[in-house]
Amino acid sequence: MKSHHYVGRFAPSPTGPLHIGSLLTAVASYVDAKSHNGKWLLRMEDIDPPREMSGAADSILQTLEHYGLRWDGDVLFQSRQHSRYEAAVQQLLASGKAFYCTCSRSQILAASGSSSYPGTCRQRHQPPDQPFAIRLQVQDREIHFEDGLQRYQRCNLQQQGGDFVIKRKEGLYAYHLAVVLDDALQGVTHVVRGSDLLDATFCHWYLQDVLELPHPQYAHLPVIVNAEGQKLSKQTFAEPVPLADPGPYLLYCLQALGQSPPDSLRGASAAAILEWSCEHWQMQRVPHQRCIPQQTA
Ligand code: GLU
Ligand code: ZN
Protein backbone atom coordinates (compact mmCIF):
# COMPACT_ATOMS: atom_id res chain seq x y z
CA MET A 1 0.00 0.00 0.00
CA LYS A 2 1.25 3.42 -0.87
CA SER A 3 1.58 5.44 2.28
CA HIS A 4 1.73 9.19 2.18
CA HIS A 5 3.72 11.00 4.75
CA TYR A 6 3.64 14.71 4.33
CA VAL A 7 4.14 17.37 6.99
CA GLY A 8 4.11 20.93 5.74
CA ARG A 9 4.11 24.23 7.55
CA PHE A 10 3.64 27.97 7.33
CA ALA A 11 6.10 30.00 9.36
CA PRO A 12 5.28 33.71 9.40
CA SER A 13 7.34 36.31 11.23
CA PRO A 14 5.03 38.65 13.17
CA THR A 15 6.51 41.82 11.70
CA GLY A 16 3.10 43.00 10.49
CA PRO A 17 -0.32 41.72 9.47
CA LEU A 18 -0.71 39.19 6.66
CA HIS A 19 -0.47 40.80 3.20
CA ILE A 20 -1.24 39.29 -0.17
CA GLY A 21 2.34 38.00 -0.56
CA SER A 22 2.26 36.08 2.72
CA LEU A 23 -1.29 34.90 2.00
CA LEU A 24 -0.02 33.41 -1.27
CA THR A 25 2.62 31.41 0.60
CA ALA A 26 0.08 30.30 3.18
CA VAL A 27 -2.37 29.16 0.49
CA ALA A 28 0.26 27.29 -1.54
CA SER A 29 1.75 25.50 1.46
CA TYR A 30 -1.70 24.65 2.83
CA VAL A 31 -3.10 23.35 -0.43
CA ASP A 32 0.04 21.38 -1.29
CA ALA A 33 -0.09 19.72 2.15
CA LYS A 34 -3.80 19.00 2.10
CA SER A 35 -3.77 17.70 -1.47
CA HIS A 36 -1.24 15.11 -0.24
CA ASN A 37 -3.41 14.25 2.79
CA GLY A 38 -0.71 15.90 4.81
CA LYS A 39 -0.56 17.97 7.94
CA TRP A 40 -0.14 21.72 7.84
CA LEU A 41 1.57 23.16 10.89
CA LEU A 42 1.86 26.72 11.98
CA ARG A 43 4.98 28.19 13.49
CA MET A 44 5.22 31.77 14.69
CA GLU A 45 8.77 32.94 14.05
CA ASP A 46 8.94 35.50 16.83
CA ILE A 47 12.66 35.41 17.54
CA ASP A 48 13.51 38.96 16.52
CA PRO A 49 11.58 41.30 18.86
CA PRO A 50 13.04 44.57 17.46
CA ARG A 51 11.50 43.74 14.07
CA GLU A 52 8.15 42.62 15.43
CA MET A 53 4.91 44.56 15.66
CA SER A 54 2.75 44.15 18.70
CA GLY A 55 -0.51 42.41 17.89
CA ALA A 56 0.78 41.04 14.57
CA ALA A 57 0.93 37.41 15.71
CA ASP A 58 -2.71 37.43 16.80
CA SER A 59 -3.75 39.29 13.69
CA ILE A 60 -2.01 36.72 11.45
CA LEU A 61 -3.71 33.79 13.22
CA GLN A 62 -7.09 35.48 13.05
CA THR A 63 -6.68 36.22 9.34
CA LEU A 64 -5.64 32.64 8.55
CA GLU A 65 -8.71 31.31 10.33
CA HIS A 66 -10.93 33.78 8.55
CA TYR A 67 -9.49 32.58 5.24
CA GLY A 68 -10.27 28.97 6.13
CA LEU A 69 -6.59 28.10 6.54
CA ARG A 70 -6.88 25.96 9.63
CA TRP A 71 -3.62 24.54 10.94
CA ASP A 72 -3.10 21.15 12.59
CA GLY A 73 -2.10 20.97 16.24
CA ASP A 74 -0.87 23.84 18.38
CA VAL A 75 1.02 26.84 17.09
CA LEU A 76 4.72 26.60 17.89
CA PHE A 77 6.12 29.93 19.09
CA GLN A 78 9.85 30.30 18.54
CA SER A 79 10.06 32.75 21.43
CA ARG A 80 9.42 29.77 23.74
CA GLN A 81 12.15 27.57 22.23
CA HIS A 82 15.28 29.42 23.34
CA SER A 83 16.65 26.62 25.51
CA ARG A 84 16.64 24.24 22.54
CA TYR A 85 18.42 26.78 20.36
CA GLU A 86 20.99 27.41 23.07
CA ALA A 87 21.63 23.70 23.49
CA ALA A 88 22.39 23.39 19.77
CA VAL A 89 24.70 26.41 19.87
CA GLN A 90 26.57 24.89 22.84
CA GLN A 91 26.83 21.56 21.07
CA LEU A 92 28.28 23.20 17.97
CA LEU A 93 30.75 25.19 20.08
CA ALA A 94 31.79 22.11 22.05
CA SER A 95 32.45 20.14 18.86
CA GLY A 96 34.62 22.96 17.49
CA LYS A 97 32.31 23.52 14.52
CA ALA A 98 31.21 26.92 15.77
CA PHE A 99 33.35 29.74 17.10
CA TYR A 100 33.17 33.13 18.78
CA CYS A 101 33.42 36.10 16.42
CA THR A 102 34.05 39.68 17.48
CA CYS A 103 34.30 41.18 13.97
CA SER A 104 32.25 44.22 13.05
CA ARG A 105 30.66 44.62 9.64
CA SER A 106 33.32 47.13 8.61
CA GLN A 107 36.15 44.80 9.70
CA ILE A 108 34.65 42.00 7.60
CA LEU A 109 34.34 44.31 4.63
CA ALA A 110 37.92 45.54 5.04
CA ALA A 111 39.35 42.01 5.43
CA SER A 112 37.46 40.34 2.61
CA GLY A 113 36.52 43.16 0.24
CA SER A 114 32.98 41.78 0.32
CA SER A 115 30.42 40.82 2.90
CA SER A 116 31.66 37.21 2.77
CA TYR A 117 33.16 36.32 6.13
CA PRO A 118 36.95 35.82 5.75
CA GLY A 119 37.37 33.34 8.62
CA THR A 120 39.18 35.79 10.91
CA CYS A 121 38.01 34.37 14.27
CA ARG A 122 37.94 30.69 13.39
CA GLN A 123 40.42 29.87 16.15
CA ARG A 124 38.43 31.57 18.90
CA HIS A 125 37.03 28.75 20.95
CA GLN A 126 36.80 30.59 24.28
CA PRO A 127 34.31 33.38 24.96
CA PRO A 128 36.09 36.73 24.51
CA ASP A 129 35.70 39.73 26.86
CA GLN A 130 34.07 41.87 24.19
CA PRO A 131 30.65 41.41 22.55
CA PHE A 132 30.59 38.43 20.20
CA ALA A 133 28.45 36.59 17.70
CA ILE A 134 28.68 32.84 17.20
CA ARG A 135 29.38 31.59 13.70
CA LEU A 136 29.27 28.17 12.15
CA GLN A 137 32.39 27.24 10.21
CA VAL A 138 31.56 26.21 6.65
CA GLN A 139 33.68 23.90 4.56
CA ASP A 140 34.92 24.52 1.07
CA ARG A 141 32.47 22.24 -0.69
CA GLU A 142 29.49 22.50 -2.94
CA ILE A 143 25.99 22.09 -1.60
CA HIS A 144 23.31 21.13 -4.04
CA PHE A 145 19.67 20.22 -3.99
CA GLU A 146 16.74 19.89 -6.33
CA ASP A 147 14.08 22.50 -5.67
CA GLY A 148 10.52 21.51 -6.47
CA LEU A 149 10.01 24.69 -8.50
CA GLN A 150 13.35 26.41 -9.03
CA ARG A 151 15.07 23.18 -10.15
CA TYR A 152 18.71 22.31 -9.50
CA GLN A 153 20.46 24.63 -7.05
CA ARG A 154 24.07 24.71 -6.01
CA CYS A 155 26.39 26.90 -4.01
CA ASN A 156 29.71 26.83 -2.19
CA LEU A 157 29.01 28.66 1.06
CA GLN A 158 32.64 29.35 1.73
CA GLN A 159 32.74 31.44 -1.42
CA GLN A 160 29.29 32.91 -0.98
CA GLY A 161 28.83 34.35 2.48
CA GLY A 162 31.36 32.24 4.40
CA ASP A 163 30.95 31.11 8.02
CA PHE A 164 27.48 32.26 9.00
CA VAL A 165 26.02 33.59 12.23
CA ILE A 166 23.94 31.23 14.37
CA LYS A 167 23.67 33.53 17.38
CA ARG A 168 23.83 37.28 17.00
CA LYS A 169 25.82 39.79 19.03
CA GLU A 170 22.67 41.06 20.73
CA GLY A 171 22.06 37.51 21.98
CA LEU A 172 19.30 36.73 19.46
CA TYR A 173 19.28 33.34 17.74
CA ALA A 174 19.68 33.46 14.00
CA TYR A 175 16.75 32.58 11.77
CA HIS A 176 18.86 29.88 10.02
CA LEU A 177 19.39 27.98 13.26
CA ALA A 178 15.83 28.27 14.54
CA VAL A 179 14.20 27.27 11.27
CA VAL A 180 16.35 24.16 10.87
CA LEU A 181 15.89 22.99 14.45
CA ASP A 182 12.15 23.57 14.36
CA ASP A 183 11.55 21.97 10.98
CA ALA A 184 13.30 18.89 12.39
CA LEU A 185 11.46 18.99 15.73
CA GLN A 186 8.12 19.27 13.99
CA GLY A 187 8.95 16.49 11.53
CA VAL A 188 8.48 18.77 8.53
CA THR A 189 8.95 16.85 5.28
CA HIS A 190 8.00 19.58 2.78
CA VAL A 191 8.87 23.26 2.88
CA VAL A 192 6.89 25.47 0.50
CA ARG A 193 7.91 29.11 0.91
CA GLY A 194 8.88 32.25 -0.97
CA SER A 195 11.86 32.32 -3.32
CA ASP A 196 13.32 35.20 -1.30
CA LEU A 197 14.51 32.36 0.95
CA LEU A 198 16.07 30.26 -1.81
CA ASP A 199 19.62 31.38 -0.99
CA ALA A 200 19.04 30.86 2.74
CA THR A 201 18.27 27.23 1.96
CA PHE A 202 21.98 26.54 1.40
CA CYS A 203 22.66 27.53 5.01
CA HIS A 204 19.74 25.37 6.12
CA TRP A 205 21.00 22.41 4.12
CA TYR A 206 24.48 22.83 5.55
CA LEU A 207 23.18 23.02 9.14
CA GLN A 208 21.06 19.92 8.58
CA ASP A 209 24.23 18.08 7.47
CA VAL A 210 26.22 19.26 10.49
CA LEU A 211 23.43 18.47 12.97
CA GLU A 212 22.62 15.18 11.21
CA LEU A 213 19.02 16.18 10.58
CA PRO A 214 16.96 15.08 7.59
CA HIS A 215 16.60 17.43 4.63
CA PRO A 216 12.98 18.30 3.85
CA GLN A 217 11.94 18.72 0.23
CA TYR A 218 11.92 22.36 -0.75
CA ALA A 219 9.78 24.26 -3.23
CA HIS A 220 10.34 27.99 -3.55
CA LEU A 221 7.38 29.96 -4.84
CA PRO A 222 7.53 33.12 -6.89
CA VAL A 223 7.13 36.16 -4.65
CA ILE A 224 4.73 38.96 -5.49
CA VAL A 225 6.56 42.22 -6.13
CA ASN A 226 5.21 45.76 -6.38
CA ALA A 227 5.61 48.12 -9.36
CA GLU A 228 9.16 48.95 -8.19
CA GLY A 229 10.08 45.26 -8.16
CA GLN A 230 10.23 45.10 -4.35
CA LYS A 231 8.90 42.20 -2.34
CA LEU A 232 5.73 43.11 -0.47
CA SER A 233 6.47 43.71 3.20
CA LYS A 234 5.89 46.13 6.01
CA GLN A 235 8.86 48.14 4.71
CA THR A 236 7.21 48.55 1.30
CA PHE A 237 3.85 49.43 2.91
CA ALA A 238 2.03 46.31 1.77
CA GLU A 239 -1.63 46.51 2.71
CA PRO A 240 -3.01 43.90 5.10
CA VAL A 241 -5.46 41.48 3.49
CA PRO A 242 -8.95 42.43 4.67
CA LEU A 243 -11.14 40.34 6.91
CA ALA A 244 -14.22 41.13 4.82
CA ASP A 245 -14.68 38.65 1.97
CA PRO A 246 -11.83 36.16 1.60
CA GLY A 247 -13.06 34.73 -1.73
CA PRO A 248 -11.56 37.22 -4.19
CA TYR A 249 -8.20 37.17 -2.41
CA LEU A 250 -8.04 33.39 -2.42
CA LEU A 251 -8.94 33.31 -6.10
CA TYR A 252 -6.30 35.92 -6.85
CA CYS A 253 -3.70 33.75 -5.08
CA LEU A 254 -4.74 30.63 -6.98
CA GLN A 255 -4.50 32.44 -10.30
CA ALA A 256 -1.09 33.86 -9.40
CA LEU A 257 -0.10 30.26 -8.55
CA GLY A 258 -0.99 29.17 -12.08
CA GLN A 259 -4.16 27.28 -11.12
CA SER A 260 -7.43 27.84 -12.99
CA PRO A 261 -10.30 28.18 -10.55
CA PRO A 262 -13.61 28.06 -12.48
CA ASP A 263 -15.89 31.10 -12.68
CA SER A 264 -18.45 29.18 -10.66
CA LEU A 265 -16.26 29.76 -7.59
CA ARG A 266 -16.86 33.50 -7.74
CA GLY A 267 -18.85 34.41 -4.67
CA ALA A 268 -18.11 31.02 -3.06
CA SER A 269 -17.02 30.64 0.55
CA ALA A 270 -13.39 30.27 1.58
CA ALA A 271 -14.09 26.65 2.51
CA ALA A 272 -15.52 25.86 -0.94
CA ILE A 273 -12.62 27.54 -2.74
CA LEU A 274 -10.04 25.69 -0.65
CA GLU A 275 -11.81 22.40 -1.15
CA TRP A 276 -11.72 22.89 -4.92
CA SER A 277 -8.05 23.90 -4.64
CA CYS A 278 -7.05 20.76 -2.77
CA GLU A 279 -8.78 18.57 -5.34
CA HIS A 280 -7.30 20.32 -8.36
CA TRP A 281 -3.91 21.49 -7.12
CA GLN A 282 -1.04 21.06 -9.57
CA MET A 283 2.27 22.21 -8.20
CA GLN A 284 3.89 21.94 -11.65
CA ARG A 285 1.61 24.75 -12.86
CA VAL A 286 3.04 27.25 -10.39
CA PRO A 287 5.23 29.71 -12.34
CA HIS A 288 8.89 28.76 -11.99
CA GLN A 289 10.17 32.30 -11.90
CA ARG A 290 11.36 33.99 -8.74
CA CYS A 291 9.07 37.04 -8.88
CA ILE A 292 5.67 37.94 -10.26
CA PRO A 293 4.24 41.45 -10.45
CA GLN A 294 1.33 42.20 -8.15
CA GLN A 295 -1.30 42.90 -10.82
CA THR A 296 -1.22 39.79 -12.99
CA ALA A 297 -4.90 38.96 -12.71
N1 GLU B 1 9.61 33.46 8.93
C1 GLU B 1 10.06 33.57 7.58
C2 GLU B 1 9.39 34.75 6.89
O1 GLU B 1 8.34 35.16 7.29
C3 GLU B 1 9.77 32.34 6.75
C4 GLU B 1 10.55 31.19 7.19
C5 GLU B 1 10.39 29.94 6.36
O2 GLU B 1 9.34 29.71 5.75
O3 GLU B 1 11.32 29.15 6.38
O4 GLU B 1 9.92 35.28 5.95
ZN1 ZN C 1 35.24 37.35 13.40
CSV table of N, CA, C and O in Angstrom, one decimal, residues 19-82:
chain,number,residue,atom,x,y,z
A,19,HIS,N,-0.2,40.1,4.4
A,19,HIS,CA,-0.5,40.8,3.2
A,19,HIS,C,-0.6,39.8,2.1
A,19,HIS,O,-0.4,38.6,2.3
A,20,ILE,N,-0.9,40.2,0.9
A,20,ILE,CA,-1.2,39.3,-0.2
A,20,ILE,C,-0.1,38.3,-0.5
A,20,ILE,O,-0.3,37.2,-0.8
A,21,GLY,N,1.2,38.8,-0.3
A,21,GLY,CA,2.3,38.0,-0.6
A,21,GLY,C,2.4,36.9,0.4
A,21,GLY,O,2.7,35.7,0.1
A,22,SER,N,2.2,37.2,1.7
A,22,SER,CA,2.3,36.1,2.7
A,22,SER,C,1.0,35.2,2.6
A,22,SER,O,1.1,34.0,2.9
A,23,LEU,N,-0.1,35.7,2.2
A,23,LEU,CA,-1.3,34.9,2.0
A,23,LEU,C,-1.0,33.9,0.9
A,23,LEU,O,-1.4,32.7,1.0
A,24,LEU,N,-0.3,34.3,-0.2
A,24,LEU,CA,0.0,33.4,-1.3
A,24,LEU,C,0.8,32.2,-0.8
A,24,LEU,O,0.5,31.1,-1.1
A,25,THR,N,1.8,32.5,0.1
A,25,THR,CA,2.6,31.4,0.6
A,25,THR,C,1.8,30.5,1.5
A,25,THR,O,1.9,29.3,1.5
A,26,ALA,N,0.9,31.1,2.3
A,26,ALA,CA,0.1,30.3,3.2
A,26,ALA,C,-0.8,29.4,2.3
A,26,ALA,O,-0.9,28.2,2.6
A,27,VAL,N,-1.4,30.0,1.3
A,27,VAL,CA,-2.4,29.2,0.5
A,27,VAL,C,-1.6,28.0,-0.2
A,27,VAL,O,-2.0,26.9,-0.2
A,28,ALA,N,-0.5,28.3,-0.8
A,28,ALA,CA,0.3,27.3,-1.5
A,28,ALA,C,0.7,26.2,-0.6
A,28,ALA,O,0.6,25.0,-0.9
A,29,SER,N,1.2,26.6,0.6
A,29,SER,CA,1.7,25.5,1.5
A,29,SER,C,0.6,24.7,2.0
A,29,SER,O,0.7,23.5,2.2
A,30,TYR,N,-0.5,25.4,2.3
A,30,TYR,CA,-1.7,24.7,2.8
A,30,TYR,C,-2.2,23.7,1.8
A,30,TYR,O,-2.5,22.5,2.1
A,31,VAL,N,-2.5,24.2,0.6
A,31,VAL,CA,-3.1,23.4,-0.4
A,31,VAL,C,-2.2,22.2,-0.8
A,31,VAL,O,-2.6,21.1,-1.0
A,32,ASP,N,-0.9,22.5,-0.9
A,32,ASP,CA,0.0,21.4,-1.3
A,32,ASP,C,0.0,20.3,-0.2
A,32,ASP,O,-0.1,19.1,-0.5
A,33,ALA,N,0.0,20.7,1.1
A,33,ALA,CA,-0.1,19.7,2.1
A,33,ALA,C,-1.4,18.9,2.1
A,33,ALA,O,-1.4,17.7,2.1
A,34,LYS,N,-2.5,19.7,2.0
A,34,LYS,CA,-3.8,19.0,2.1
A,34,LYS,C,-4.1,18.1,0.9
A,34,LYS,O,-4.8,17.1,1.0
A,35,SER,N,-3.5,18.5,-0.3
A,35,SER,CA,-3.8,17.7,-1.5
A,35,SER,C,-3.0,16.4,-1.4
A,35,SER,O,-3.2,15.5,-2.2
A,36,HIS,N,-2.0,16.4,-0.5
A,36,HIS,CA,-1.2,15.1,-0.2
A,36,HIS,C,-1.7,14.4,1.0
A,36,HIS,O,-1.0,13.6,1.6
A,37,ASN,N,-2.9,14.8,1.5
A,37,ASN,CA,-3.4,14.2,2.8
A,37,ASN,C,-2.5,14.5,3.9
A,37,ASN,O,-2.3,13.7,4.9
A,38,GLY,N,-1.7,15.6,3.8
A,38,GLY,CA,-0.7,15.9,4.8
A,38,GLY,C,-1.2,16.8,5.9
A,38,GLY,O,-2.4,17.2,6.0
A,39,LYS,N,-0.3,17.0,6.9
A,39,LYS,CA,-0.6,18.0,7.9
A,39,LYS,C,0.0,19.3,7.5
A,39,LYS,O,1.0,19.4,6.8
A,40,TRP,N,-0.6,20.3,8.1
A,40,TRP,CA,-0.1,21.7,7.8
A,40,TRP,C,0.0,22.4,9.2
A,40,TRP,O,-1.0,22.6,9.9
A,41,LEU,N,1.3,22.6,9.6
A,41,LEU,CA,1.6,23.2,10.9
A,41,LEU,C,1.8,24.7,10.8
A,41,LEU,O,2.1,25.2,9.7
A,42,LEU,N,1.6,25.3,11.9
A,42,LEU,CA,1.9,26.7,12.0
A,42,LEU,C,2.9,27.0,13.0
A,42,LEU,O,2.8,26.6,14.2
A,43,ARG,N,3.9,27.8,12.6
A,43,ARG,CA,5.0,28.2,13.5
A,43,ARG,C,5.1,29.7,13.5
A,43,ARG,O,5.3,30.3,12.4
A,44,MET,N,5.1,30.3,14.6
A,44,MET,CA,5.2,31.8,14.7
A,44,MET,C,6.7,32.1,14.9
A,44,MET,O,7.3,31.7,16.0
A,45,GLU,N,7.3,32.7,14.0
A,45,GLU,CA,8.8,32.9,14.0
A,45,GLU,C,9.1,34.3,14.7
A,45,GLU,O,9.6,35.2,14.1
A,46,ASP,N,8.8,34.3,16.0
A,46,ASP,CA,8.9,35.5,16.8
A,46,ASP,C,10.3,35.5,17.6
A,46,ASP,O,10.3,35.4,18.8
A,47,ILE,N,11.4,35.4,16.9
A,47,ILE,CA,12.7,35.4,17.5
A,47,ILE,C,13.4,36.7,17.4
A,47,ILE,O,14.6,36.8,17.7
A,48,ASP,N,12.8,37.7,16.8
A,48,ASP,CA,13.5,39.0,16.5
A,48,ASP,C,12.7,40.2,17.0
A,48,ASP,O,12.2,40.9,16.2
A,49,PRO,N,12.5,40.3,18.3
A,49,PRO,CA,11.6,41.3,18.9
A,49,PRO,C,11.7,42.7,18.3
A,49,PRO,O,10.7,43.3,18.0
A,50,PRO,N,13.0,43.2,18.0
A,50,PRO,CA,13.0,44.6,17.5
A,50,PRO,C,12.3,44.7,16.1
A,50,PRO,O,11.9,45.8,15.8
A,51,ARG,N,12.2,43.6,15.4
A,51,ARG,CA,11.5,43.7,14.1
A,51,ARG,C,10.0,43.5,14.2
A,51,ARG,O,9.3,43.6,13.2
A,52,GLU,N,9.5,43.0,15.3
A,52,GLU,CA,8.1,42.6,15.4
A,52,GLU,C,7.2,43.8,15.7
A,52,GLU,O,7.6,44.8,16.2
A,53,MET,N,5.9,43.5,15.4
A,53,MET,CA,4.9,44.6,15.7
A,53,MET,C,3.9,44.0,16.7
A,53,MET,O,3.5,42.8,16.5
A,54,SER,N,3.6,44.8,17.7
A,54,SER,CA,2.7,44.2,18.7
A,54,SER,C,1.4,43.9,18.1
A,54,SER,O,0.8,44.7,17.3
A,55,GLY,N,0.8,42.8,18.4
A,55,GLY,CA,-0.5,42.4,17.9
A,55,GLY,C,-0.5,41.7,16.6
A,55,GLY,O,-1.5,41.1,16.1
A,56,ALA,N,0.7,41.7,15.9
A,56,ALA,CA,0.8,41.0,14.6
A,56,ALA,C,0.6,39.5,14.6
A,56,ALA,O,-0.1,39.0,13.8
A,57,ALA,N,1.1,38.9,15.6
A,57,ALA,CA,0.9,37.4,15.7
A,57,ALA,C,-0.6,37.0,15.8
A,57,ALA,O,-1.0,36.2,15.0
A,58,ASP,N,-1.3,37.7,16.7
A,58,ASP,CA,-2.7,37.4,16.8
A,58,ASP,C,-3.5,37.8,15.5
A,58,ASP,O,-4.4,37.0,15.1
A,59,SER,N,-3.1,38.9,14.9
A,59,SER,CA,-3.7,39.3,13.7
A,59,SER,C,-3.5,38.3,12.6
A,59,SER,O,-4.4,37.9,11.8
A,60,ILE,N,-2.3,37.7,12.5
A,60,ILE,CA,-2.0,36.7,11.4
A,60,ILE,C,-2.9,35.5,11.7
A,60,ILE,O,-3.5,34.9,10.7
A,61,LEU,N,-2.9,35.0,12.9
A,61,LEU,CA,-3.7,33.8,13.2
A,61,LEU,C,-5.2,34.0,12.9
A,61,LEU,O,-5.9,33.1,12.3
A,62,GLN,N,-5.7,35.2,13.3
A,62,GLN,CA,-7.1,35.5,13.1
A,62,GLN,C,-7.4,35.5,11.5
A,62,GLN,O,-8.4,35.0,11.1
A,63,THR,N,-6.5,36.1,10.8
A,63,THR,CA,-6.7,36.2,9.3
A,63,THR,C,-6.7,34.8,8.7
A,63,THR,O,-7.5,34.5,7.9
A,64,LEU,N,-5.7,34.0,9.1
A,64,LEU,CA,-5.6,32.6,8.6
A,64,LEU,C,-6.9,31.9,8.8
A,64,LEU,O,-7.5,31.3,7.9
A,65,GLU,N,-7.5,32.0,10.0
A,65,GLU,CA,-8.7,31.3,10.3
A,65,GLU,C,-9.8,31.8,9.5
A,65,GLU,O,-10.7,31.1,9.0
A,66,HIS,N,-9.9,33.2,9.3
A,66,HIS,CA,-10.9,33.8,8.6
A,66,HIS,C,-10.9,33.3,7.1
A,66,HIS,O,-11.9,33.2,6.4
A,67,TYR,N,-9.7,33.0,6.6
A,67,TYR,CA,-9.5,32.6,5.2
A,67,TYR,C,-9.6,31.1,5.1
A,67,TYR,O,-9.3,30.5,4.0
A,68,GLY,N,-10.0,30.4,6.2
A,68,GLY,CA,-10.3,29.0,6.1
A,68,GLY,C,-9.0,28.1,6.2
A,68,GLY,O,-9.0,26.9,6.0
A,69,LEU,N,-7.9,28.8,6.5
A,69,LEU,CA,-6.6,28.1,6.5
A,69,LEU,C,-6.3,27.6,8.0
A,69,LEU,O,-5.6,28.2,8.7
A,70,ARG,N,-6.9,26.5,8.3
A,70,ARG,CA,-6.9,26.0,9.6
A,70,ARG,C,-5.7,25.0,9.8
A,70,ARG,O,-5.5,24.1,9.0
A,71,TRP,N,-4.8,25.3,10.8
A,71,TRP,CA,-3.6,24.5,10.9
A,71,TRP,C,-3.9,23.3,11.8
A,71,TRP,O,-4.9,23.3,12.6
A,72,ASP,N,-3.0,22.4,11.8
A,72,ASP,CA,-3.1,21.2,12.6
A,72,ASP,C,-2.3,21.4,13.9
A,72,ASP,O,-1.2,21.9,13.8
A,73,GLY,N,-2.8,20.9,15.0
A,73,GLY,CA,-2.1,21.0,16.2
A,73,GLY,C,-2.0,22.4,16.8
A,73,GLY,O,-2.6,23.3,16.3
A,74,ASP,N,-1.1,22.5,17.7
A,74,ASP,CA,-0.9,23.8,18.4
A,74,ASP,C,0.1,24.7,17.6
A,74,ASP,O,1.0,24.1,17.0
A,75,VAL,N,0.0,26.0,17.7
A,75,VAL,CA,1.0,26.8,17.1
A,75,VAL,C,2.3,26.7,17.9
A,75,VAL,O,2.3,26.7,19.1
A,76,LEU,N,3.4,26.6,17.2
A,76,LEU,CA,4.7,26.6,17.9
A,76,LEU,C,5.3,28.0,17.8
A,76,LEU,O,5.4,28.6,16.8
A,77,PHE,N,5.5,28.6,19.0
A,77,PHE,CA,6.1,29.9,19.1
A,77,PHE,C,7.6,29.8,19.3
A,77,PHE,O,8.1,29.2,20.3
A,78,GLN,N,8.4,30.4,18.4
A,78,GLN,CA,9.8,30.3,18.5
A,78,GLN,C,10.4,31.0,19.8
A,78,GLN,O,11.4,30.6,20.3
A,79,SER,N,9.6,32.0,20.2
A,79,SER,CA,10.1,32.8,21.4
A,79,SER,C,10.1,31.8,22.7
A,79,SER,O,10.7,32.2,23.7
A,80,ARG,N,9.4,30.7,22.6
A,80,ARG,CA,9.4,29.8,23.7
A,80,ARG,C,10.4,28.6,23.6
A,80,ARG,O,10.3,27.6,24.3
A,81,GLN,N,11.3,28.7,22.6
A,81,GLN,CA,12.1,27.6,22.2
A,81,GLN,C,13.6,27.9,22.5
A,81,GLN,O,14.5,27.1,22.1
A,82,HIS,N,13.9,29.0,23.2
A,82,HIS,CA,15.3,29.4,23.3
A,82,HIS,C,16.2,28.4,23.9
A,82,HIS,O,17.4,28.3,23.5
